[in-house]
Amino acid sequence: MRVYGVVGWKNAGKTGLMERLVSEITRRGFSVSTVKHAHHVFDVDQPGKDSHRHRQAGAREVLLSSRKRFALMHELRDAEEPSLEVLLSKLSPVDLVLIEGYKRDLHPKIEAHRAETNNPLIAPEDETIRAVASDTPLTLDRPVFNLDDTGAIADFILAEVGL
């Protein structure tokens, strides 16, 4: 499976870029899945619902299914967080998996950058970052795209992964 990441500091525009890339790349006829890393505790379930009650009772996995979709929730129960490689192996085959976060993993990435955040660029210290998408002009040793030029960024990523 081909994978490509979008990384950057908080409020750099990662999620907006991911959303636009998924729309653009699927519009071009490719199948896309996404992986999002969260640095905080999150819950996709709702207290009081049956599936939440199953998890609270101690179930390791709860699969919730309907005619429209299914969701598999897996409780780690103090086990180590699975690696990105393990998580990718759980996905159905697609043309491209876009990964938001996992900036320390070794897959190729594009960095989202907004000048107003005053955060330093990650790219100069990380060779897995193949390009930067920024809201301000930058001079780097790799391609720099306007953060809002989704078409050009999609072209770059698709060329990088051979699609």
Short mmCIF file of C-alpha atoms in Angstrom, two decimals:
data_model
loop_
_atom_site.label_atom_id
_atom_site.label_comp_id
_atom_site.label_asym_id
_atom_site.label_seq_id
_atom_site.Cartn_x
_atom_site.Cartn_y
_atom_site.Cartn_z
CA MET A 1 0.00 0.00 0.00
CA ARG A 2 1.29 3.46 -0.85
CA VAL A 3 1.47 5.86 2.08
CA TYR A 4 2.21 9.56 2.39
CA GLY A 5 2.13 11.73 5.46
CA VAL A 6 1.10 15.25 6.38
CA VAL A 7 2.92 16.59 9.43
CA GLY A 8 3.36 19.91 11.19
CA TRP A 9 2.96 21.60 14.52
CA LYS A 10 -0.43 22.37 16.09
CA ASN A 11 -2.55 24.82 14.04
CA ALA A 12 -0.28 24.47 11.00
CA GLY A 13 -3.15 23.47 8.71
CA LYS A 14 -2.65 19.69 8.65
CA THR A 15 -6.29 18.67 8.95
CA GLY A 16 -7.52 21.17 6.36
CA LEU A 17 -4.81 20.04 3.96
CA MET A 18 -5.69 16.38 4.57
CA GLU A 19 -9.36 17.07 3.90
CA ARG A 20 -8.60 18.92 0.66
CA LEU A 21 -6.15 16.22 -0.49
CA VAL A 22 -8.65 13.41 0.13
CA SER A 23 -11.28 15.29 -1.90
CA GLU A 24 -8.85 16.12 -4.72
CA ILE A 25 -7.27 12.67 -5.00
CA THR A 26 -10.57 10.77 -4.80
CA ARG A 27 -12.03 13.18 -7.39
CA ARG A 28 -9.22 11.98 -9.68
CA GLY A 29 -10.48 8.41 -9.33
CA PHE A 30 -8.08 7.01 -6.72
CA SER A 31 -9.20 5.26 -3.54
CA VAL A 32 -7.89 6.87 -0.35
CA SER A 33 -7.93 5.95 3.32
CA THR A 34 -6.58 8.03 6.17
CA VAL A 35 -4.86 7.46 9.49
CA LYS A 36 -4.89 10.22 12.11
CA HIS A 37 -2.65 10.10 15.15
CA ALA A 38 -4.03 11.72 18.30
CA HIS A 39 -1.71 12.83 21.09
CA HIS A 40 -4.54 12.85 23.60
CA VAL A 41 -7.22 10.55 24.92
CA PHE A 42 -10.17 10.40 22.56
CA ASP A 43 -13.44 8.54 22.39
CA VAL A 44 -15.53 7.87 19.29
CA ASP A 45 -18.25 6.24 21.35
CA GLN A 46 -21.07 7.85 23.33
CA PRO A 47 -21.68 7.14 27.02
CA GLY A 48 -24.91 5.24 27.54
CA LYS A 49 -24.95 3.66 24.08
CA ASP A 50 -24.78 -0.14 23.88
CA SER A 51 -21.30 -0.21 22.33
CA HIS A 52 -19.96 2.11 25.04
CA ARG A 53 -21.49 -0.12 27.69
CA HIS A 54 -19.78 -3.16 26.13
CA ARG A 55 -16.38 -1.40 26.29
CA GLN A 56 -16.96 -0.22 29.84
CA ALA A 57 -17.80 -3.79 30.82
CA GLY A 58 -14.33 -4.84 29.65
CA ALA A 59 -14.61 -5.92 26.01
CA ARG A 60 -11.25 -5.75 24.21
CA GLU A 61 -12.92 -5.02 20.85
CA VAL A 62 -16.37 -3.79 19.97
CA LEU A 63 -17.51 -3.84 16.35
CA LEU A 64 -20.48 -1.60 15.67
CA SER A 65 -22.19 -2.27 12.34
CA SER A 66 -25.10 -0.97 10.28
CA ARG A 67 -26.21 -0.95 6.64
CA LYS A 68 -24.08 2.17 6.00
CA ARG A 69 -20.80 1.56 7.88
CA PHE A 70 -19.00 -0.32 10.59
CA ALA A 71 -16.53 0.82 13.22
CA LEU A 72 -14.13 -1.35 15.17
CA MET A 73 -13.03 0.00 18.53
CA HIS A 74 -10.09 -1.70 20.17
CA GLU A 75 -9.24 -1.01 23.81
CA LEU A 76 -5.52 -1.26 24.51
CA ARG A 77 -6.15 -1.96 28.20
CA ASP A 78 -2.65 -0.77 29.22
CA ALA A 79 -0.96 -2.48 26.25
CA GLU A 80 1.52 -0.48 24.16
CA GLU A 81 0.20 1.69 21.36
CA PRO A 82 0.45 -0.28 18.08
CA SER A 83 3.02 0.87 15.54
CA LEU A 84 1.93 2.61 12.37
CA GLU A 85 2.91 -0.52 10.44
CA VAL A 86 0.54 -2.66 12.53
CA LEU A 87 -2.28 -0.15 12.11
CA LEU A 88 -1.76 0.03 8.34
CA SER A 89 -2.03 -3.75 8.14
CA LYS A 90 -5.59 -3.48 9.49
CA LEU A 91 -6.78 -1.31 6.58
CA SER A 92 -8.43 -2.65 3.45
CA PRO A 93 -6.33 -2.17 0.29
CA VAL A 94 -6.58 1.27 -1.36
CA ASP A 95 -4.48 3.25 -3.81
CA LEU A 96 -3.16 5.64 -1.16
CA VAL A 97 -3.22 6.02 2.61
CA LEU A 98 -2.74 9.59 3.81
CA ILE A 99 -1.37 9.78 7.33
CA GLU A 100 -1.83 12.82 9.56
CA GLY A 101 0.77 12.91 12.29
CA TYR A 102 3.33 10.18 13.00
CA LYS A 103 6.04 12.74 12.23
CA ARG A 104 8.82 10.53 13.62
CA ASP A 105 7.98 7.53 11.41
CA LEU A 106 9.99 6.94 8.24
CA HIS A 107 7.34 7.25 5.49
CA PRO A 108 7.56 10.24 3.08
CA LYS A 109 5.77 13.37 4.24
CA ILE A 110 4.84 16.93 3.40
CA GLU A 111 5.01 19.52 6.17
CA ALA A 112 2.14 21.98 6.65
CA HIS A 113 3.39 25.33 7.93
CA ARG A 114 1.68 28.58 8.90
CA ALA A 115 3.87 31.59 9.69
CA GLU A 116 1.44 32.95 12.32
CA THR A 117 2.12 30.00 14.65
CA ASN A 118 5.79 31.04 15.00
CA ASN A 119 6.82 27.39 15.10
CA PRO A 120 10.11 26.35 13.52
CA LEU A 121 10.08 24.20 10.41
CA ILE A 122 10.55 20.49 10.98
CA ALA A 123 11.83 19.89 7.42
CA PRO A 124 15.43 21.11 7.80
CA GLU A 125 16.08 18.39 10.40
CA ASP A 126 14.03 15.61 8.77
CA GLU A 127 14.88 14.10 5.39
CA THR A 128 11.57 12.16 5.27
CA ILE A 129 9.83 15.50 4.73
CA ARG A 130 9.93 15.73 0.94
CA ALA A 131 8.21 19.14 0.58
CA VAL A 132 6.62 21.95 2.57
CA ALA A 133 3.19 23.53 2.10
CA SER A 134 3.29 27.01 3.59
CA ASP A 135 1.28 30.21 3.71
CA THR A 136 4.50 32.22 3.32
CA PRO A 137 7.37 31.98 0.80
CA LEU A 138 10.30 29.86 2.02
CA THR A 139 13.72 29.02 0.66
CA LEU A 140 14.52 25.36 1.27
CA ASP A 141 16.42 22.49 -0.32
CA ARG A 142 13.13 20.83 -1.33
CA PRO A 143 9.89 21.92 -3.01
CA VAL A 144 7.72 24.55 -1.31
CA PHE A 145 4.04 24.84 -2.23
CA ASN A 146 1.42 27.38 -1.32
CA LEU A 147 -0.60 25.77 1.48
CA ASP A 148 -3.81 26.40 -0.47
CA ASP A 149 -2.56 24.98 -3.81
CA THR A 150 -4.18 21.60 -3.29
CA GLY A 151 -3.91 20.58 -6.94
CA ALA A 152 -0.14 21.09 -7.08
CA ILE A 153 0.36 19.34 -3.74
CA ALA A 154 -1.77 16.39 -4.91
CA ASP A 155 0.23 16.24 -8.18
CA PHE A 156 3.45 16.11 -6.16
CA ILE A 157 2.26 13.39 -3.78
CA LEU A 158 0.82 11.24 -6.58
CA ALA A 159 4.08 11.52 -8.53
CA GLU A 160 6.07 10.65 -5.40
CA VAL A 161 4.10 7.45 -4.81
CA GLY A 162 3.89 6.50 -8.49
CA LEU A 163 0.18 7.06 -9.11
#
